[in-house]
Amino acid sequence: MAEPVIASPHAESKRPFLTEQRRSRITAYTFISPFFILFSIFGLYPIFFTFYLSFFKWDALNPMKFVGFKNYELITSDPTFWISFSNTVIMGLMGTVPQVLLALLLAVLLHSGMTRFKSAFRILYFMPNITSIVAVALVFSTLFGNNGMVNWMLNSIGLDSVPFNSGWWGVKIAISSMVMWRWTGYNAIIFLSGLQSIPSDLYEAARIDGANRRQQLFSITLPLLKPFIIFVSLQSTIGALQLFTEPYVFLGQSGTGSTRQEGITMVTYLYSEAFRNSFFGTAAATAVLLFIITIIFSIINMLLSRGTGDTGGVKA
């Protein structure tokens, strides 16, 4: 009688290293590796180098010199930096808050009516977002010029002209209007997609229970739109803190408008320090402070948005 074959304890170790499962994983990671490689080169490395550079004095030509926190002391003691910070916050509030409210209103109107032309209105509202910002700035420069259409309308109703190109508040109104015009339609499309994801059965049940439109809005629509409201508010806040193209093009067609204090933002201040004054150390310190400020404002925004729509109705 043949003796039973006893499996060797080392049989498992003789399996090939590149199993089918490992081979498929390697293939998958190979296909997605270009993104991570490019992100590491053009994303992570600049971030870490900016933090590193903020502690050095450098003009991009001579060797770097370690100065510690001197760059942070220089920019925090510069009145222009604080003017740029206040301008950024003011124009951010002027352009973001009305923009989000108007986008939500447009989305509700598109969702409730105009079903026949809904696709056409979506394209119409989204068009400003893909329009060249240079063309937009030129058009708004004409509209808000000293003899532009806006001042003509003000004069026609008996009001004085507003210096939109040079006034402290006039510049902010013009730039905020440009930002609001460009991004309202984009946010309206996001809100509209959120409204279309809400089941119609909820509204039908609410109508059967006797809920009016206002009760449906605060008990169904806003609670279920909460993730979209948080996303739009967060994106708008980050975009407002990074405002650069609109004020630079609107005021700086000649290359000198980026430092005008009535329209300077933190990013234009950073750009001026780096590429006009060749102070890359202080520019890097400004970028680090802007990064910290963006995180703080984003956290505040999320905390404020957390209570949006919590009216005791349907939970998101």
Short mmCIF file of C-alpha atoms in Angstrom, two decimals:
data_model
loop_
_atom_site.label_atom_id
_atom_site.label_comp_id
_atom_site.label_asym_id
_atom_site.label_seq_id
_atom_site.Cartn_x
_atom_site.Cartn_y
_atom_site.Cartn_z
CA MET A 1 0.00 0.00 0.00
CA ALA A 2 1.40 3.34 -1.08
CA GLU A 3 2.25 5.80 1.64
CA PRO A 4 0.32 9.15 1.60
CA VAL A 5 2.23 12.06 0.16
CA ILE A 6 2.87 14.67 2.84
CA ALA A 7 2.82 18.25 1.54
CA SER A 8 6.05 20.09 2.07
CA PRO A 9 5.80 22.99 4.55
CA HIS A 10 7.72 25.08 2.01
CA ALA A 11 5.21 24.50 -0.80
CA GLU A 12 3.55 27.85 -0.25
CA SER A 13 6.86 29.68 -0.54
CA LYS A 14 7.40 28.26 -4.02
CA ARG A 15 4.47 30.23 -5.46
CA PRO A 16 5.57 32.85 -8.01
CA PHE A 17 5.97 36.36 -6.67
CA LEU A 18 4.03 37.97 -9.55
CA THR A 19 0.67 36.37 -9.01
CA GLU A 20 -2.31 37.31 -11.16
CA GLN A 21 -3.64 39.60 -8.44
CA ARG A 22 -0.32 41.41 -7.97
CA ARG A 23 0.15 41.70 -11.73
CA SER A 24 -3.23 43.37 -12.13
CA ARG A 25 -2.44 45.77 -9.28
CA ILE A 26 0.90 46.72 -10.82
CA THR A 27 -0.81 47.31 -14.16
CA ALA A 28 -3.44 49.52 -12.55
CA TYR A 29 -0.88 51.58 -10.62
CA THR A 30 1.23 51.94 -13.76
CA PHE A 31 -1.68 53.44 -15.67
CA ILE A 32 -2.46 55.99 -12.95
CA SER A 33 1.18 56.76 -12.09
CA PRO A 34 1.56 59.68 -14.59
CA PHE A 35 -0.90 61.74 -12.55
CA PHE A 36 0.98 61.19 -9.29
CA ILE A 37 4.33 61.84 -10.94
CA LEU A 38 3.16 65.10 -12.50
CA PHE A 39 1.39 66.12 -9.29
CA SER A 40 4.55 65.49 -7.28
CA ILE A 41 6.65 67.57 -9.69
CA PHE A 42 4.26 70.45 -10.30
CA GLY A 43 2.16 70.27 -7.12
CA LEU A 44 3.88 68.86 -4.03
CA TYR A 45 7.39 70.08 -4.80
CA PRO A 46 6.37 73.75 -5.32
CA ILE A 47 4.35 73.65 -2.08
CA PHE A 48 7.24 72.37 0.04
CA PHE A 49 9.74 74.61 -1.76
CA THR A 50 7.54 77.65 -1.03
CA PHE A 51 7.56 76.84 2.69
CA TYR A 52 11.34 76.36 2.50
CA LEU A 53 11.90 79.55 0.50
CA SER A 54 9.88 81.65 2.95
CA PHE A 55 12.82 81.44 5.39
CA PHE A 56 15.41 82.67 2.87
CA LYS A 57 16.31 85.87 1.08
CA TRP A 58 16.59 85.23 -2.65
CA ASP A 59 16.35 87.25 -5.86
CA ALA A 60 16.55 84.21 -8.20
CA LEU A 61 20.10 85.18 -9.28
CA ASN A 62 22.34 85.21 -6.21
CA PRO A 63 22.71 82.39 -3.65
CA MET A 64 19.94 81.97 -1.10
CA LYS A 65 20.56 83.45 2.36
CA PHE A 66 18.80 82.12 5.45
CA VAL A 67 16.96 84.88 7.32
CA GLY A 68 14.57 82.90 9.53
CA PHE A 69 11.24 84.65 10.15
CA LYS A 70 12.52 87.97 8.78
CA ASN A 71 10.37 87.68 5.65
CA TYR A 72 7.25 87.25 7.76
CA GLU A 73 8.18 90.28 9.84
CA LEU A 74 8.71 92.35 6.69
CA ILE A 75 5.35 91.61 5.12
CA THR A 76 3.35 91.85 8.35
CA SER A 77 4.89 95.28 8.98
CA ASP A 78 4.13 96.43 5.42
CA PRO A 79 0.92 98.53 5.28
CA THR A 80 0.40 97.49 1.65
CA PHE A 81 0.09 93.86 2.71
CA TRP A 82 -2.72 94.68 5.13
CA ILE A 83 -4.42 96.82 2.49
CA SER A 84 -4.25 93.86 0.11
CA PHE A 85 -5.70 91.61 2.81
CA SER A 86 -8.60 93.97 3.53
CA ASN A 87 -9.25 94.42 -0.20
CA THR A 88 -9.31 90.65 -0.67
CA VAL A 89 -11.81 90.16 2.15
CA ILE A 90 -14.03 93.07 1.07
CA MET A 91 -14.13 92.11 -2.61
CA GLY A 92 -14.56 88.47 -1.62
CA LEU A 93 -17.66 89.28 0.43
CA MET A 94 -19.02 91.67 -2.21
CA GLY A 95 -18.56 89.13 -4.99
CA THR A 96 -19.27 85.85 -3.19
CA VAL A 97 -22.33 86.38 -0.98
CA PRO A 98 -24.60 87.93 -3.68
CA GLN A 99 -23.22 85.42 -6.18
CA VAL A 100 -24.22 82.35 -4.14
CA LEU A 101 -27.67 83.75 -3.31
CA LEU A 102 -28.35 84.74 -6.92
CA ALA A 103 -27.11 81.36 -8.18
CA LEU A 104 -29.45 79.56 -5.79
CA LEU A 105 -32.37 81.75 -6.93
CA LEU A 106 -31.61 81.10 -10.61
CA ALA A 107 -31.36 77.36 -9.97
CA VAL A 108 -34.75 77.31 -8.23
CA LEU A 109 -36.32 79.26 -11.11
CA LEU A 110 -34.80 76.93 -13.69
CA HIS A 111 -35.93 73.89 -11.75
CA SER A 112 -39.49 75.07 -11.17
CA GLY A 113 -40.29 76.48 -14.61
CA MET A 114 -39.04 77.10 -18.13
CA THR A 115 -38.81 73.33 -18.66
CA ARG A 116 -38.99 73.74 -22.42
CA PHE A 117 -35.96 76.03 -22.61
CA LYS A 118 -34.03 74.67 -19.61
CA SER A 119 -31.06 73.41 -21.67
CA ALA A 120 -30.76 76.73 -23.49
CA PHE A 121 -30.74 78.68 -20.24
CA ARG A 122 -28.10 76.36 -18.77
CA ILE A 123 -25.81 77.12 -21.71
CA LEU A 124 -26.60 80.83 -21.46
CA TYR A 125 -25.77 80.99 -17.75
CA PHE A 126 -22.61 78.90 -18.15
CA MET A 127 -21.20 80.93 -21.06
CA PRO A 128 -19.55 83.65 -18.89
CA ASN A 129 -17.46 80.99 -17.17
CA ILE A 130 -15.76 79.94 -20.41
CA THR A 131 -15.39 83.45 -21.80
CA SER A 132 -11.84 84.83 -21.97
CA ILE A 133 -11.15 86.88 -18.86
CA VAL A 134 -9.21 89.41 -20.95
CA ALA A 135 -12.27 89.99 -23.12
CA VAL A 136 -14.44 90.22 -20.01
CA ALA A 137 -12.11 92.79 -18.44
CA LEU A 138 -12.13 94.90 -21.60
CA VAL A 139 -15.93 94.84 -21.74
CA PHE A 140 -16.24 95.74 -18.05
CA SER A 141 -13.63 98.47 -18.48
CA THR A 142 -15.92 100.00 -21.08
CA LEU A 143 -19.03 99.53 -18.97
CA PHE A 144 -17.45 100.99 -15.83
CA GLY A 145 -15.40 103.71 -17.54
CA ASN A 146 -15.76 107.37 -16.64
CA ASN A 147 -18.09 107.80 -19.62
CA GLY A 148 -19.29 104.21 -19.64
CA MET A 149 -22.79 102.81 -19.70
CA VAL A 150 -23.04 102.42 -15.91
CA ASN A 151 -22.26 106.10 -15.27
CA TRP A 152 -24.61 107.05 -18.12
CA MET A 153 -27.41 105.14 -16.39
CA LEU A 154 -26.58 106.81 -13.06
CA ASN A 155 -26.61 110.24 -14.68
CA SER A 156 -29.92 109.51 -16.41
CA ILE A 157 -31.62 109.08 -13.02
CA GLY A 158 -29.99 112.16 -11.54
CA LEU A 159 -27.04 110.56 -9.71
CA ASP A 160 -23.39 111.61 -9.92
CA SER A 161 -20.82 109.58 -11.81
CA VAL A 162 -18.76 107.04 -9.86
CA PRO A 163 -14.99 106.76 -10.50
CA PHE A 164 -14.98 103.01 -11.08
CA ASN A 165 -11.43 103.08 -12.47
CA SER A 166 -9.82 104.98 -9.60
CA GLY A 167 -12.20 105.32 -6.66
CA TRP A 168 -11.58 103.29 -3.52
CA TRP A 169 -15.05 101.72 -3.56
CA GLY A 170 -15.66 102.15 -7.28
CA VAL A 171 -12.84 99.76 -8.19
CA LYS A 172 -14.11 97.17 -5.72
CA ILE A 173 -17.66 97.41 -7.08
CA ALA A 174 -16.46 96.97 -10.67
CA ILE A 175 -14.21 93.99 -9.87
CA SER A 176 -16.82 92.32 -7.66
CA SER A 177 -19.42 92.74 -10.42
CA MET A 178 -17.05 91.10 -12.87
CA VAL A 179 -16.48 88.14 -10.53
CA MET A 180 -20.18 87.78 -9.78
CA TRP A 181 -21.11 87.90 -13.48
CA ARG A 182 -18.53 85.27 -14.36
CA TRP A 183 -19.29 82.67 -11.65
CA THR A 184 -23.01 83.01 -10.89
CA GLY A 185 -24.07 80.81 -13.79
CA TYR A 186 -21.47 78.16 -12.94
CA ASN A 187 -22.77 77.89 -9.38
CA ALA A 188 -26.37 77.94 -10.61
CA ILE A 189 -25.69 74.84 -12.71
CA ILE A 190 -24.26 73.07 -9.63
CA PHE A 191 -27.32 74.03 -7.57
CA LEU A 192 -29.60 72.91 -10.40
CA SER A 193 -27.98 69.48 -10.46
CA GLY A 194 -28.57 69.28 -6.71
CA LEU A 195 -32.22 70.24 -7.10
CA GLN A 196 -32.72 67.58 -9.76
CA SER A 197 -31.33 64.93 -7.40
CA ILE A 198 -34.12 65.58 -4.87
CA PRO A 199 -36.96 63.01 -5.31
CA SER A 200 -40.21 64.60 -6.43
CA ASP A 201 -42.10 62.24 -4.12
CA LEU A 202 -40.98 64.33 -1.16
CA TYR A 203 -42.62 67.45 -2.57
CA GLU A 204 -45.77 65.53 -3.45
CA ALA A 205 -46.01 64.13 0.07
CA ALA A 206 -45.42 67.59 1.53
CA ARG A 207 -48.21 69.07 -0.63
CA ILE A 208 -50.57 66.33 0.51
CA ASP A 209 -49.71 67.21 4.12
CA GLY A 210 -50.59 70.83 3.38
CA ALA A 211 -47.07 72.33 3.21
CA ASN A 212 -46.82 75.56 1.22
CA ARG A 213 -43.87 76.54 -1.00
CA ARG A 214 -42.02 78.29 1.81
CA GLN A 215 -42.29 75.25 4.07
CA GLN A 216 -41.14 72.99 1.25
CA LEU A 217 -38.15 75.27 0.63
CA PHE A 218 -36.95 75.30 4.24
CA SER A 219 -37.94 71.73 5.14
CA ILE A 220 -36.98 69.84 1.97
CA THR A 221 -35.00 71.87 -0.56
CA LEU A 222 -32.39 73.56 1.65
CA PRO A 223 -31.67 70.53 3.89
CA LEU A 224 -31.14 68.26 0.88
CA LEU A 225 -29.09 70.93 -0.91
CA LYS A 226 -26.77 71.24 2.07
CA PRO A 227 -23.81 69.33 0.49
CA PHE A 228 -24.07 71.49 -2.65
CA ILE A 229 -24.32 74.70 -0.62
CA ILE A 230 -21.21 73.75 1.37
CA PHE A 231 -19.31 72.86 -1.83
CA VAL A 232 -20.24 76.10 -3.64
CA SER A 233 -19.55 78.25 -0.58
CA LEU A 234 -16.18 76.61 -0.01
CA GLN A 235 -15.14 76.91 -3.65
CA SER A 236 -16.29 80.54 -3.81
CA THR A 237 -14.40 81.40 -0.63
CA ILE A 238 -11.17 79.86 -1.90
CA GLY A 239 -11.59 81.57 -5.26
CA ALA A 240 -12.23 84.94 -3.61
CA LEU A 241 -9.04 84.67 -1.55
CA GLN A 242 -7.08 83.81 -4.70
CA LEU A 243 -8.47 86.71 -6.75
CA PHE A 244 -5.83 87.84 -9.23
CA THR A 245 -6.78 87.90 -12.90
CA GLU A 246 -9.78 90.23 -12.67
CA PRO A 247 -8.10 93.08 -10.73
CA TYR A 248 -4.80 92.69 -12.57
CA VAL A 249 -6.35 92.87 -16.04
CA PHE A 250 -8.98 95.45 -15.10
CA LEU A 251 -6.42 97.82 -13.57
CA GLY A 252 -3.14 96.67 -15.01
CA GLN A 253 -3.38 96.61 -18.80
CA SER A 254 -0.28 98.81 -18.86
CA GLY A 255 1.58 96.59 -16.41
CA THR A 256 1.46 99.06 -13.52
CA GLY A 257 -2.03 98.54 -12.17
CA SER A 258 -1.22 95.51 -10.03
CA THR A 259 0.16 97.70 -7.23
CA ARG A 260 -2.66 100.25 -7.10
CA GLN A 261 -3.86 100.09 -3.53
CA GLU A 262 -7.57 100.49 -4.27
CA GLY A 263 -7.59 97.18 -6.15
CA ILE A 264 -4.57 95.23 -4.92
CA THR A 265 -5.26 91.74 -3.55
CA MET A 266 -3.02 89.32 -1.69
CA VAL A 267 -2.16 87.44 -4.87
CA THR A 268 -1.33 90.61 -6.81
CA TYR A 269 0.80 91.70 -3.83
CA LEU A 270 2.57 88.32 -3.99
CA TYR A 271 3.05 88.67 -7.76
CA SER A 272 4.45 92.18 -7.36
CA GLU A 273 6.92 91.10 -4.68
CA ALA A 274 8.20 88.17 -6.75
CA PHE A 275 8.21 89.34 -10.36
CA ARG A 276 8.45 93.12 -10.05
CA ASN A 277 10.67 93.54 -6.99
CA SER A 278 12.50 90.15 -7.19
CA PHE A 279 11.84 89.51 -3.48
CA PHE A 280 11.03 85.83 -3.76
CA GLY A 281 11.47 85.23 -0.04
CA THR A 282 8.76 87.69 0.99
CA ALA A 283 6.57 86.45 -1.88
CA ALA A 284 6.90 82.89 -0.55
CA ALA A 285 6.05 84.10 2.98
CA THR A 286 2.97 85.84 1.56
CA ALA A 287 1.94 82.59 -0.12
CA VAL A 288 2.31 80.70 3.16
CA LEU A 289 0.20 83.27 5.02
CA LEU A 290 -2.40 83.14 2.24
CA PHE A 291 -2.47 79.35 2.58
CA ILE A 292 -3.08 79.62 6.34
CA ILE A 293 -5.73 82.32 5.87
CA THR A 294 -7.48 80.18 3.25
CA ILE A 295 -7.61 77.23 5.66
CA ILE A 296 -9.01 79.45 8.44
CA PHE A 297 -11.69 80.96 6.20
CA SER A 298 -12.58 77.53 4.81
CA ILE A 299 -13.06 76.14 8.31
CA ILE A 300 -15.20 79.14 9.29
CA ASN A 301 -17.20 78.72 6.10
CA MET A 302 -17.84 75.04 6.78
CA LEU A 303 -18.87 75.75 10.36
CA LEU A 304 -21.32 78.41 9.18
CA SER A 305 -22.63 76.17 6.38
CA ARG A 306 -23.12 73.27 8.77
CA GLY A 307 -26.26 74.86 10.13
CA THR A 308 -27.71 75.66 6.69
CA GLY A 309 -31.03 74.01 6.22
CA ASP A 310 -31.29 72.53 9.73
CA THR A 311 -34.86 73.61 10.27
CA GLY A 312 -36.22 70.43 11.70
CA GLY A 313 -37.46 69.09 8.37
CA VAL A 314 -36.08 66.39 6.17
CA LYS A 315 -32.52 65.45 7.03
CA ALA A 316 -29.89 65.46 4.34
#
